[in-house]
Amino acid sequence: MQATGNAGTGGTRVERRSIDFVPENERHGSPAQQFTLWFGANMQITAIVDGALAVLFGADALWAIIGLLIGNLLGGAVMALHAAQGPKLGLPQMISSRAQFGIFGAVIPLVLVVVMYLGFAATGTVLAGQAVDQILRTGTPAVGMVLFGALTVLVATLGYKYIHMLGRIATIVGVLGFTYLGIRLLLSQDVGALLAPGTFEFPTFLLAISLGAGWQLTYGPYVADYSRYLPANTAARKTFMSAYFGTVLGSQWSMTLGALFAALALPKGSRFLDGQVAFLGNLSGGGLIAVVIYLVIVTGKLTVNTLNAYGGYMTMLTSVTAFTRKTAVASWTRFAYVIGFIGLSVLIAVLASPDFIANFKNFVLLLLMVFIPWSSINLVDYYLISKEKVDIPALYDVNGRYGRWNKTALLSYAIGIVAQIPFLAQTLYTGPMTELLGDADISWLVGLVVTALVFYPLAKRNSTAPSRMIYPDETAEAADSLEGSVANTATA
């Protein structure tokens, strides 16, 4: 699995970088690739379900679509700010969080992030397995889940370039497939009636905003993983805009369809949630065209599941290497981590009962509260305190400027989590403040704002940020220069 050649020369090859810094001679690509990756990753059936939930929880289709758009615009901005860090840092997202939390401190949110991605991968595998089963007609969805898991392992192991290639394919396939479904909906249903403005209810409108924002915020811990190979001189604004419009347009398209599908299925909208794959197959007209739509579903889910697997592997490796102190790992290690991660997600998907999957998904959604404060701390420190200046070699050195633990960040992180609890409106727990908001969950907003307000003044006083960016080659050059000076002194 060891790669050969230079990553900067182009072409398709197995990625050899992992958690280590990507040097400039291996950088390649353009910000436009961020658009296709995130557009394709959001043209998928789970995003359709997310949009449908806004209607099934009580919002009229029109107000649900508007609320989802506001949420996508707000959450997408946070997501794209993380993406803009990639070119300058040349690092996976979670490695860079060591600058805020310390080498060991960064592991605390990482463990929960791994569980979250595992949950997303497992629940996504269930849907994709149904689509594969519809294509192959095996009558055993577990077969489809295993095949889908194998495809995910393949792409995630091959790495960065293949993931971006899949994103481009998913963009084309998604546009064609979802456009067709939209046309079928227009021709077979009175869409005007579905969009007829009803009574505006602020709680359900707020819920739609939260569904859109929460969807975007889940990408935060790994979005820079897919922009870190861009040349270091890539304008942050271009990276931001490409990722932003890709993720917002792709998700809003999918969620708009979901809201309309759910409105169409009312008053028995639960039938849509119980059989989303079959619902889309029937809407397409059945037969061969339904098989094509199932392939569209598989392609979209494969894209986002690969992101979950690759991001999960990076997160696990970041946690382990905090204690082993390694700065790079062999290519076979990526394969071992990825196959272990996907193998476990497929096992959960195959063996779990429908009730367990539903409960596990609710648990995963509850975990969103633990990394929203992480996202706030990371962005506030990078853009407002460190001013985009990071000592990269120190991110791998427990005795460096960032140390083992950052008490300021960890305290702010804990406060950010606790502050959200009264505002939670999840299946597993509902906070006391949610009743005043009509059961709408605004914990994500509380987590972002409260964490930032607590962290900024404390971190500003205790900042250990360098006065300029420090790259690994500068450290090596300094060491060589010092060694040369010592040698000259010894021979003088």
Short mmCIF file of C-alpha atoms in Angstrom, two decimals:
data_model
loop_
_atom_site.label_atom_id
_atom_site.label_comp_id
_atom_site.label_asym_id
_atom_site.label_seq_id
_atom_site.Cartn_x
_atom_site.Cartn_y
_atom_site.Cartn_z
CA MET A 1 0.00 0.00 0.00
CA GLN A 2 3.02 2.30 0.12
CA ALA A 3 2.65 5.13 -2.36
CA THR A 4 5.31 6.18 -4.80
CA GLY A 5 5.95 9.41 -6.59
CA ASN A 6 4.96 12.93 -5.66
CA ALA A 7 1.48 13.88 -4.66
CA GLY A 8 1.91 17.21 -6.30
CA THR A 9 2.44 15.73 -9.75
CA GLY A 10 -1.25 14.90 -10.15
CA GLY A 11 -2.73 11.60 -11.26
CA THR A 12 -4.42 9.03 -9.08
CA ARG A 13 -2.38 7.26 -6.44
CA VAL A 14 -2.75 5.91 -2.95
CA GLU A 15 -2.39 8.65 -0.36
CA ARG A 16 0.66 8.25 1.87
CA ARG A 17 0.09 11.20 4.20
CA SER A 18 -1.95 10.77 7.36
CA ILE A 19 -1.77 13.09 10.36
CA ASP A 20 1.52 14.63 9.24
CA PHE A 21 2.04 18.03 7.62
CA VAL A 22 1.66 18.16 3.83
CA PRO A 23 4.74 19.91 2.36
CA GLU A 24 4.32 22.48 -0.39
CA ASN A 25 5.78 20.25 -3.14
CA GLU A 26 2.90 17.81 -2.57
CA ARG A 27 0.15 20.42 -2.69
CA HIS A 28 -2.22 20.44 -5.65
CA GLY A 29 -5.75 21.17 -6.78
CA SER A 30 -7.99 24.22 -6.68
CA PRO A 31 -10.76 25.51 -4.38
CA ALA A 32 -13.33 24.40 -6.98
CA GLN A 33 -12.74 20.83 -5.77
CA GLN A 34 -14.16 21.86 -2.40
CA PHE A 35 -17.40 22.81 -4.11
CA THR A 36 -17.91 19.47 -5.87
CA LEU A 37 -16.90 17.44 -2.82
CA TRP A 38 -19.33 19.11 -0.45
CA PHE A 39 -22.09 19.52 -3.00
CA GLY A 40 -21.91 15.81 -3.82
CA ALA A 41 -21.69 14.82 -0.16
CA ASN A 42 -24.96 16.61 0.55
CA MET A 43 -26.92 15.29 -2.44
CA GLN A 44 -27.97 12.23 -0.51
CA ILE A 45 -30.96 10.57 1.06
CA THR A 46 -30.13 11.39 4.69
CA ALA A 47 -30.24 15.10 3.85
CA ILE A 48 -33.65 14.48 2.28
CA VAL A 49 -34.79 12.88 5.53
CA ASP A 50 -33.41 15.82 7.51
CA GLY A 51 -35.53 18.20 5.43
CA ALA A 52 -38.56 15.97 5.80
CA LEU A 53 -38.29 16.08 9.59
CA ALA A 54 -39.00 19.82 9.57
CA VAL A 55 -42.43 19.12 8.04
CA LEU A 56 -43.15 15.98 10.02
CA PHE A 57 -42.49 17.93 13.23
CA GLY A 58 -45.20 20.43 12.32
CA ALA A 59 -43.90 23.12 9.95
CA ASP A 60 -45.65 23.93 6.67
CA ALA A 61 -43.51 23.01 3.68
CA LEU A 62 -42.84 26.62 2.67
CA TRP A 63 -41.80 27.79 6.14
CA ALA A 64 -39.81 24.59 6.62
CA ILE A 65 -37.83 25.27 3.42
CA ILE A 66 -37.15 28.86 4.44
CA GLY A 67 -36.09 27.81 7.94
CA LEU A 68 -33.82 25.09 6.56
CA LEU A 69 -32.20 27.64 4.25
CA ILE A 70 -31.46 30.01 7.13
CA GLY A 71 -30.00 27.12 9.13
CA ASN A 72 -27.84 25.96 6.23
CA LEU A 73 -26.56 29.49 5.65
CA LEU A 74 -25.64 29.94 9.31
CA GLY A 75 -24.20 26.48 9.93
CA GLY A 76 -22.49 26.45 6.54
CA ALA A 77 -20.52 29.56 7.50
CA VAL A 78 -19.07 27.77 10.54
CA MET A 79 -18.29 24.70 8.44
CA ALA A 80 -16.55 26.76 5.72
CA LEU A 81 -14.45 28.67 8.27
CA HIS A 82 -12.98 25.30 9.26
CA ALA A 83 -12.38 24.42 5.60
CA ALA A 84 -10.46 27.68 5.07
CA GLN A 85 -7.86 26.55 7.65
CA GLY A 86 -6.73 23.59 5.53
CA PRO A 87 -4.45 25.20 2.91
CA LYS A 88 -2.50 27.35 5.36
CA LEU A 89 -2.04 24.63 7.99
CA GLY A 90 -1.64 21.59 5.73
CA LEU A 91 -2.97 19.47 8.59
CA PRO A 92 -6.00 17.33 9.45
CA GLN A 93 -8.61 19.33 11.34
CA MET A 94 -8.32 17.51 14.66
CA ILE A 95 -4.51 17.74 14.80
CA SER A 96 -4.83 21.52 14.60
CA SER A 97 -7.12 21.51 17.66
CA ARG A 98 -4.09 20.60 19.76
CA ALA A 99 -3.19 24.29 19.51
CA GLN A 100 -6.28 25.07 21.58
CA PHE A 101 -6.62 22.06 23.91
CA GLY A 102 -3.05 20.82 24.27
CA ILE A 103 -1.65 17.53 22.99
CA PHE A 104 -3.47 15.35 25.51
CA GLY A 105 -6.39 17.70 26.09
CA ALA A 106 -7.46 17.45 22.44
CA VAL A 107 -8.15 13.73 22.94
CA ILE A 108 -11.17 14.42 25.19
CA PRO A 109 -13.53 15.70 22.46
CA LEU A 110 -11.94 13.36 19.90
CA VAL A 111 -13.22 10.20 21.60
CA LEU A 112 -16.81 11.43 21.42
CA VAL A 113 -16.36 12.60 17.83
CA VAL A 114 -15.30 9.07 16.84
CA VAL A 115 -18.49 7.67 18.40
CA MET A 116 -20.54 10.25 16.52
CA TYR A 117 -19.02 9.37 13.15
CA LEU A 118 -19.44 5.69 13.90
CA GLY A 119 -23.14 6.31 14.52
CA PHE A 120 -23.54 8.28 11.29
CA ALA A 121 -21.73 5.54 9.37
CA ALA A 122 -23.90 2.78 10.87
CA THR A 123 -27.23 4.51 10.24
CA GLY A 124 -26.11 5.52 6.74
CA THR A 125 -25.15 1.93 5.99
CA VAL A 126 -28.71 0.82 6.78
CA LEU A 127 -30.15 3.15 4.10
CA ALA A 128 -27.45 2.35 1.54
CA GLY A 129 -27.88 -1.37 2.21
CA GLN A 130 -31.58 -1.07 1.40
CA ALA A 131 -30.74 0.63 -1.91
CA VAL A 132 -28.17 -2.04 -2.83
CA ASP A 133 -30.68 -4.74 -1.94
CA GLN A 134 -33.29 -3.08 -4.18
CA ILE A 135 -30.79 -3.22 -7.05
CA LEU A 136 -29.58 -6.80 -6.53
CA ARG A 137 -32.94 -8.18 -5.31
CA THR A 138 -31.28 -10.51 -2.80
CA GLY A 139 -34.06 -10.13 -0.28
CA THR A 140 -31.37 -9.72 2.37
CA PRO A 141 -30.46 -6.09 3.15
CA ALA A 142 -27.46 -7.32 5.16
CA VAL A 143 -25.78 -8.34 1.90
CA GLY A 144 -26.18 -4.81 0.60
CA MET A 145 -24.78 -3.38 3.83
CA VAL A 146 -21.66 -5.55 3.63
CA LEU A 147 -21.07 -4.67 -0.03
CA PHE A 148 -21.54 -0.99 0.73
CA GLY A 149 -19.10 -1.26 3.62
CA ALA A 150 -16.50 -2.85 1.33
CA LEU A 151 -16.84 0.02 -1.15
CA THR A 152 -16.41 2.54 1.65
CA VAL A 153 -13.23 0.82 2.86
CA LEU A 154 -11.81 0.86 -0.66
CA VAL A 155 -12.29 4.57 -1.30
CA ALA A 156 -11.36 5.72 2.21
CA THR A 157 -8.16 3.65 2.12
CA LEU A 158 -7.10 5.01 -1.26
CA GLY A 159 -7.40 8.43 0.26
CA TYR A 160 -7.65 12.10 -0.59
CA LYS A 161 -7.63 12.15 -4.41
CA TYR A 162 -10.10 9.32 -4.77
CA ILE A 163 -12.42 10.91 -2.23
CA HIS A 164 -12.44 14.13 -4.27
CA MET A 165 -12.98 12.09 -7.46
CA LEU A 166 -15.99 10.43 -5.83
CA GLY A 167 -17.26 13.87 -4.85
CA ARG A 168 -17.19 14.99 -8.49
CA ILE A 169 -19.03 11.85 -9.58
CA ALA A 170 -21.60 12.29 -6.81
CA THR A 171 -22.18 15.89 -7.89
CA ILE A 172 -23.02 14.90 -11.47
CA VAL A 173 -25.06 11.86 -10.48
CA GLY A 174 -26.87 13.76 -7.74
CA VAL A 175 -27.82 16.69 -9.98
CA LEU A 176 -29.21 14.37 -12.65
CA GLY A 177 -31.03 12.08 -10.24
CA PHE A 178 -32.48 14.75 -7.97
CA THR A 179 -33.49 16.91 -10.93
CA TYR A 180 -35.41 13.96 -12.34
CA LEU A 181 -37.15 13.38 -9.00
CA GLY A 182 -38.03 17.07 -8.84
CA ILE A 183 -39.53 16.94 -12.34
CA ARG A 184 -41.51 13.82 -11.45
CA LEU A 185 -42.85 15.60 -8.40
CA LEU A 186 -43.86 18.65 -10.44
CA LEU A 187 -45.60 16.57 -13.09
CA SER A 188 -47.42 14.20 -10.75
CA GLN A 189 -48.38 16.47 -7.84
CA ASP A 190 -49.76 19.93 -7.19
CA VAL A 191 -46.54 21.44 -5.83
CA GLY A 192 -48.21 24.85 -5.59
CA ALA A 193 -50.66 23.43 -3.09
CA LEU A 194 -47.84 21.83 -1.13
CA LEU A 195 -46.12 25.23 -0.93
CA ALA A 196 -49.24 27.16 -0.04
CA PRO A 197 -48.35 29.37 2.93
CA GLY A 198 -50.12 28.22 6.06
CA THR A 199 -50.03 29.48 9.60
CA PHE A 200 -46.59 30.63 10.65
CA GLU A 201 -45.53 29.02 13.91
CA PHE A 202 -42.27 30.30 15.35
CA PRO A 203 -41.34 27.13 17.31
CA THR A 204 -41.53 24.84 14.26
CA PHE A 205 -39.78 27.48 12.14
CA LEU A 206 -36.99 27.62 14.72
CA LEU A 207 -36.82 23.84 14.65
CA ALA A 208 -36.31 23.92 10.86
CA ILE A 209 -33.44 26.41 11.32
CA SER A 210 -31.86 24.10 13.90
CA LEU A 211 -32.15 21.07 11.61
CA GLY A 212 -30.32 22.91 8.82
CA ALA A 213 -27.65 24.39 11.10
CA GLY A 214 -27.08 21.15 12.98
CA TRP A 215 -26.57 19.30 9.71
CA GLN A 216 -23.77 21.66 8.69
CA LEU A 217 -22.08 21.73 12.08
CA THR A 218 -21.50 17.97 12.01
CA TYR A 219 -18.84 18.48 9.32
CA GLY A 220 -16.70 20.74 11.52
CA PRO A 221 -14.27 18.17 12.99
CA TYR A 222 -13.06 16.90 9.61
CA VAL A 223 -13.78 19.48 6.90
CA ALA A 224 -10.16 20.77 6.74
CA ASP A 225 -8.97 17.21 6.09
CA TYR A 226 -10.13 17.70 2.51
CA SER A 227 -8.62 21.13 1.90
CA ARG A 228 -5.19 20.56 3.43
CA TYR A 229 -3.60 19.52 0.12
CA LEU A 230 -4.43 22.84 -1.56
CA PRO A 231 -1.37 25.10 -2.13
CA ALA A 232 -0.52 27.14 0.95
CA ASN A 233 -0.98 30.41 -0.97
CA THR A 234 -4.60 29.53 -1.81
CA ALA A 235 -6.74 32.48 -0.78
CA ALA A 236 -8.74 31.63 2.35
CA ARG A 237 -11.71 33.49 0.89
CA LYS A 238 -11.78 31.21 -2.18
CA THR A 239 -11.60 28.06 -0.07
CA PHE A 240 -14.33 29.40 2.19
CA MET A 241 -16.66 30.35 -0.65
CA SER A 242 -16.19 27.07 -2.54
CA ALA A 243 -16.90 24.90 0.51
CA TYR A 244 -19.70 27.22 1.65
CA PHE A 245 -21.68 27.27 -1.58
CA GLY A 246 -21.05 23.57 -2.18
CA THR A 247 -22.40 22.48 1.19
CA VAL A 248 -25.27 25.00 1.35
CA LEU A 249 -26.56 24.44 -2.19
CA GLY A 250 -26.24 20.64 -2.02
CA SER A 251 -27.93 20.30 1.35
CA GLN A 252 -30.65 22.84 0.62
CA TRP A 253 -31.55 21.11 -2.64
CA SER A 254 -31.86 17.76 -0.85
CA MET A 255 -33.72 19.17 2.15
CA THR A 256 -36.18 21.06 -0.06
CA LEU A 257 -37.07 17.80 -1.78
CA GLY A 258 -37.40 16.16 1.62
CA ALA A 259 -39.78 18.84 2.88
CA LEU A 260 -41.94 18.45 -0.25
CA PHE A 261 -41.90 14.65 -0.05
CA ALA A 262 -42.98 14.77 3.58
CA ALA A 263 -45.76 17.26 2.80
CA LEU A 264 -46.90 14.95 0.02
CA ALA A 265 -46.99 11.98 2.40
CA LEU A 266 -49.00 13.76 5.08
CA PRO A 267 -51.03 13.02 7.13
CA LYS A 268 -49.26 9.66 7.21
CA GLY A 269 -45.78 11.04 6.75
CA SER A 270 -44.30 8.31 8.90
CA ARG A 271 -44.53 6.04 5.85
CA PHE A 272 -41.84 8.16 4.23
CA LEU A 273 -39.53 7.83 7.24
CA ASP A 274 -40.13 4.09 7.45
CA GLY A 275 -39.25 3.46 3.80
CA GLN A 276 -37.36 6.36 2.28
CA VAL A 277 -35.57 4.26 -0.33
CA ALA A 278 -38.75 2.57 -1.55
CA PHE A 279 -40.57 5.93 -1.52
CA LEU A 280 -38.05 7.45 -3.92
CA GLY A 281 -38.10 4.34 -6.11
CA ASN A 282 -41.88 4.54 -6.40
CA LEU A 283 -41.80 8.27 -7.09
CA SER A 284 -39.32 7.72 -9.92
CA GLY A 285 -41.82 5.51 -11.75
CA GLY A 286 -40.41 2.09 -10.91
CA GLY A 287 -38.65 -0.33 -13.22
CA LEU A 288 -35.23 0.48 -14.67
CA ILE A 289 -35.42 4.16 -13.74
CA ALA A 290 -35.95 3.15 -10.10
CA VAL A 291 -32.71 1.15 -10.27
CA VAL A 292 -30.96 4.27 -11.53
CA ILE A 293 -32.33 6.25 -8.57
CA TYR A 294 -31.12 3.54 -6.21
CA LEU A 295 -27.66 3.94 -7.75
CA VAL A 296 -27.90 7.68 -7.14
CA ILE A 297 -28.73 6.96 -3.50
CA VAL A 298 -25.78 4.58 -3.15
CA THR A 299 -23.37 7.07 -4.75
CA GLY A 300 -24.45 9.90 -2.45
CA LYS A 301 -24.28 7.74 0.66
CA LEU A 302 -20.91 6.32 -0.39
CA THR A 303 -19.50 9.84 -0.63
CA VAL A 304 -20.56 10.92 2.84
CA ASN A 305 -19.82 7.51 4.39
CA THR A 306 -16.29 7.72 3.01
CA LEU A 307 -15.94 11.13 4.66
CA ASN A 308 -17.11 9.58 7.94
CA ALA A 309 -14.67 6.69 7.62
CA TYR A 310 -11.71 8.86 6.62
CA GLY A 311 -12.54 11.47 9.27
CA GLY A 312 -13.07 8.77 11.88
CA TYR A 313 -9.71 7.21 11.04
CA MET A 314 -7.96 10.60 11.27
CA THR A 315 -9.64 11.30 14.60
CA MET A 316 -8.67 7.93 16.09
CA LEU A 317 -5.10 8.32 14.85
CA THR A 318 -4.88 11.83 16.30
CA SER A 319 -5.95 10.44 19.68
CA VAL A 320 -3.51 7.51 19.65
CA THR A 321 -0.50 9.48 18.44
CA ALA A 322 -0.95 12.02 21.23
CA PHE A 323 0.45 9.30 23.49
CA THR A 324 2.76 7.46 21.06
CA ARG A 325 4.18 10.83 19.89
CA LYS A 326 4.36 9.72 16.27
CA THR A 327 4.06 12.38 13.57
CA ALA A 328 3.29 9.98 10.70
CA VAL A 329 2.14 6.39 10.14
CA ALA A 330 2.51 3.83 7.35
CA SER A 331 -0.16 3.42 4.66
CA TRP A 332 -1.12 -0.03 5.94
CA THR A 333 -2.05 1.57 9.25
CA ARG A 334 -4.73 3.63 7.51
CA PHE A 335 -6.15 0.45 6.01
CA ALA A 336 -6.25 -1.22 9.42
CA TYR A 337 -8.00 1.72 11.08
CA VAL A 338 -10.49 2.21 8.24
CA ILE A 339 -11.44 -1.45 7.98
CA GLY A 340 -11.85 -1.62 11.76
CA PHE A 341 -14.05 1.49 11.80
CA ILE A 342 -16.24 0.45 8.86
CA GLY A 343 -16.32 -3.17 9.99
CA LEU A 344 -17.78 -2.10 13.33
CA SER A 345 -20.31 0.25 11.68
CA VAL A 346 -21.48 -2.52 9.33
CA LEU A 347 -21.73 -4.96 12.22
CA ILE A 348 -23.93 -2.50 14.12
CA ALA A 349 -26.08 -1.96 11.03
CA VAL A 350 -26.51 -5.70 10.32
CA LEU A 351 -27.09 -6.97 13.86
CA ALA A 352 -29.03 -4.10 15.35
CA SER A 353 -32.79 -4.08 15.56
CA PRO A 354 -34.73 -1.14 14.09
CA ASP A 355 -35.35 0.12 17.64
CA PHE A 356 -31.66 -0.01 18.43
CA ILE A 357 -30.76 1.90 15.27
CA ALA A 358 -33.34 4.57 16.13
CA ASN A 359 -32.05 4.85 19.69
CA PHE A 360 -28.44 4.85 18.56
CA LYS A 361 -29.21 7.63 16.09
CA ASN A 362 -30.83 9.65 18.87
CA PHE A 363 -27.72 9.12 20.98
CA VAL A 364 -25.54 10.31 18.09
CA LEU A 365 -27.67 13.46 17.71
CA LEU A 366 -27.30 14.09 21.42
CA LEU A 367 -23.52 13.95 20.96
CA LEU A 368 -23.71 17.03 18.74
CA MET A 369 -23.63 19.06 21.94
CA VAL A 370 -20.09 17.91 22.74
CA PHE A 371 -18.33 19.20 19.67
CA ILE A 372 -20.20 22.46 19.02
CA PRO A 373 -18.16 24.06 21.86
CA TRP A 374 -15.06 22.47 20.31
CA SER A 375 -15.85 24.18 17.02
CA SER A 376 -16.36 27.53 18.74
CA ILE A 377 -13.03 27.28 20.59
CA ASN A 378 -11.14 26.24 17.48
CA LEU A 379 -12.48 29.11 15.35
CA VAL A 380 -12.17 31.81 18.02
CA ASP A 381 -8.57 30.87 18.74
CA TYR A 382 -7.49 30.48 15.11
CA TYR A 383 -9.10 33.61 13.68
CA LEU A 384 -9.35 36.03 16.64
CA ILE A 385 -6.56 35.13 19.08
CA SER A 386 -3.77 33.37 17.17
CA LYS A 387 -4.59 35.39 14.04
CA GLU A 388 -4.00 32.34 11.80
CA LYS A 389 -0.49 31.75 13.21
CA VAL A 390 0.37 28.26 14.43
CA ASP A 391 3.58 26.54 15.48
CA ILE A 392 3.06 23.29 13.57
CA PRO A 393 6.02 21.29 14.97
CA ALA A 394 4.79 22.09 18.49
CA LEU A 395 1.52 20.28 17.73
CA TYR A 396 3.47 17.00 17.93
CA ASP A 397 5.61 17.93 20.95
CA VAL A 398 4.16 17.45 24.45
CA ASN A 399 6.92 19.70 25.77
CA GLY A 400 6.28 22.40 23.18
CA ARG A 401 4.43 25.71 23.46
CA TYR A 402 0.97 24.07 23.49
CA GLY A 403 1.79 21.62 26.26
CA ARG A 404 -0.17 18.57 27.38
CA TRP A 405 -3.36 20.23 28.63
CA ASN A 406 -4.87 23.66 28.10
CA LYS A 407 -7.00 24.36 31.17
CA THR A 408 -8.58 27.49 29.66
CA ALA A 409 -9.89 25.61 26.64
CA LEU A 410 -11.03 22.61 28.66
CA LEU A 411 -12.88 24.79 31.16
CA SER A 412 -14.58 26.75 28.38
CA TYR A 413 -15.42 23.49 26.65
CA ALA A 414 -17.11 22.10 29.77
CA ILE A 415 -19.07 25.33 30.32
CA GLY A 416 -20.17 25.27 26.66
CA ILE A 417 -21.56 21.76 27.07
CA VAL A 418 -23.36 22.47 30.34
CA ALA A 419 -24.87 25.69 28.96
CA GLN A 420 -26.63 23.70 26.22
CA ILE A 421 -28.39 21.21 28.49
CA PRO A 422 -31.41 23.38 29.40
CA PHE A 423 -32.02 24.08 25.70
CA LEU A 424 -31.81 20.51 24.39
CA ALA A 425 -34.84 19.03 22.65
CA GLN A 426 -33.70 15.52 21.82
CA THR A 427 -35.53 12.23 22.07
CA LEU A 428 -33.29 11.04 24.88
CA TYR A 429 -33.45 14.29 26.84
CA THR A 430 -35.47 17.51 26.77
CA GLY A 431 -34.29 20.54 28.71
CA PRO A 432 -36.52 22.79 30.81
CA MET A 433 -36.11 25.82 28.52
CA THR A 434 -37.36 24.03 25.43
CA GLU A 435 -41.00 24.25 26.54
CA LEU A 436 -40.79 28.04 26.29
CA LEU A 437 -39.50 27.64 22.73
CA GLY A 438 -42.18 25.22 21.62
CA ASP A 439 -39.81 22.23 21.88
CA ALA A 440 -37.36 23.77 19.38
CA ASP A 441 -33.71 22.87 19.96
CA ILE A 442 -31.44 25.93 19.91
CA SER A 443 -28.69 24.30 21.97
CA TRP A 444 -26.30 24.57 18.99
CA LEU A 445 -26.59 28.36 19.04
CA VAL A 446 -26.22 28.54 22.81
CA GLY A 447 -23.17 26.29 22.64
CA LEU A 448 -21.44 28.38 19.97
CA VAL A 449 -22.10 31.76 21.60
CA VAL A 450 -21.59 30.94 25.29
CA THR A 451 -18.37 29.04 24.62
CA ALA A 452 -16.96 31.91 22.56
CA LEU A 453 -17.88 34.50 25.20
CA VAL A 454 -16.21 32.47 27.96
CA PHE A 455 -13.15 31.36 25.99
CA TYR A 456 -12.12 34.58 24.23
CA PRO A 457 -11.21 36.82 27.19
CA LEU A 458 -9.51 34.01 29.10
CA ALA A 459 -7.54 32.73 26.12
CA LYS A 460 -6.57 36.26 25.05
CA ARG A 461 -4.71 36.76 28.34
CA ASN A 462 -3.03 33.35 28.29
CA SER A 463 -2.28 32.94 24.59
CA THR A 464 0.88 31.03 23.60
CA ALA A 465 0.48 31.72 19.88
CA PRO A 466 3.65 32.46 17.87
CA SER A 467 4.17 35.82 16.18
CA ARG A 468 4.20 34.11 12.77
CA MET A 469 3.49 30.74 11.16
CA ILE A 470 6.16 28.15 11.96
CA TYR A 471 6.43 25.24 9.53
CA PRO A 472 8.26 21.91 9.99
CA ASP A 473 10.96 22.71 7.40
CA GLU A 474 11.88 25.86 9.34
CA THR A 475 12.53 23.76 12.44
CA ALA A 476 14.67 21.35 10.45
CA GLU A 477 16.65 24.22 8.90
CA ALA A 478 17.23 25.76 12.33
CA ALA A 479 18.46 22.42 13.67
CA ASP A 480 20.81 21.97 10.70
CA SER A 481 22.13 25.50 11.16
CA LEU A 482 22.74 24.91 14.89
CA GLU A 483 24.46 21.59 14.17
CA GLY A 484 26.70 23.30 11.62
CA SER A 485 27.60 26.05 14.04
CA VAL A 486 28.55 23.49 16.71
CA ALA A 487 30.68 21.58 14.21
CA ASN A 488 32.48 24.76 13.14
CA THR A 489 33.16 25.70 16.75
CA ALA A 490 34.54 22.25 17.47
CA THR A 491 37.00 22.41 14.57
CA ALA A 492 38.02 26.03 15.13
#
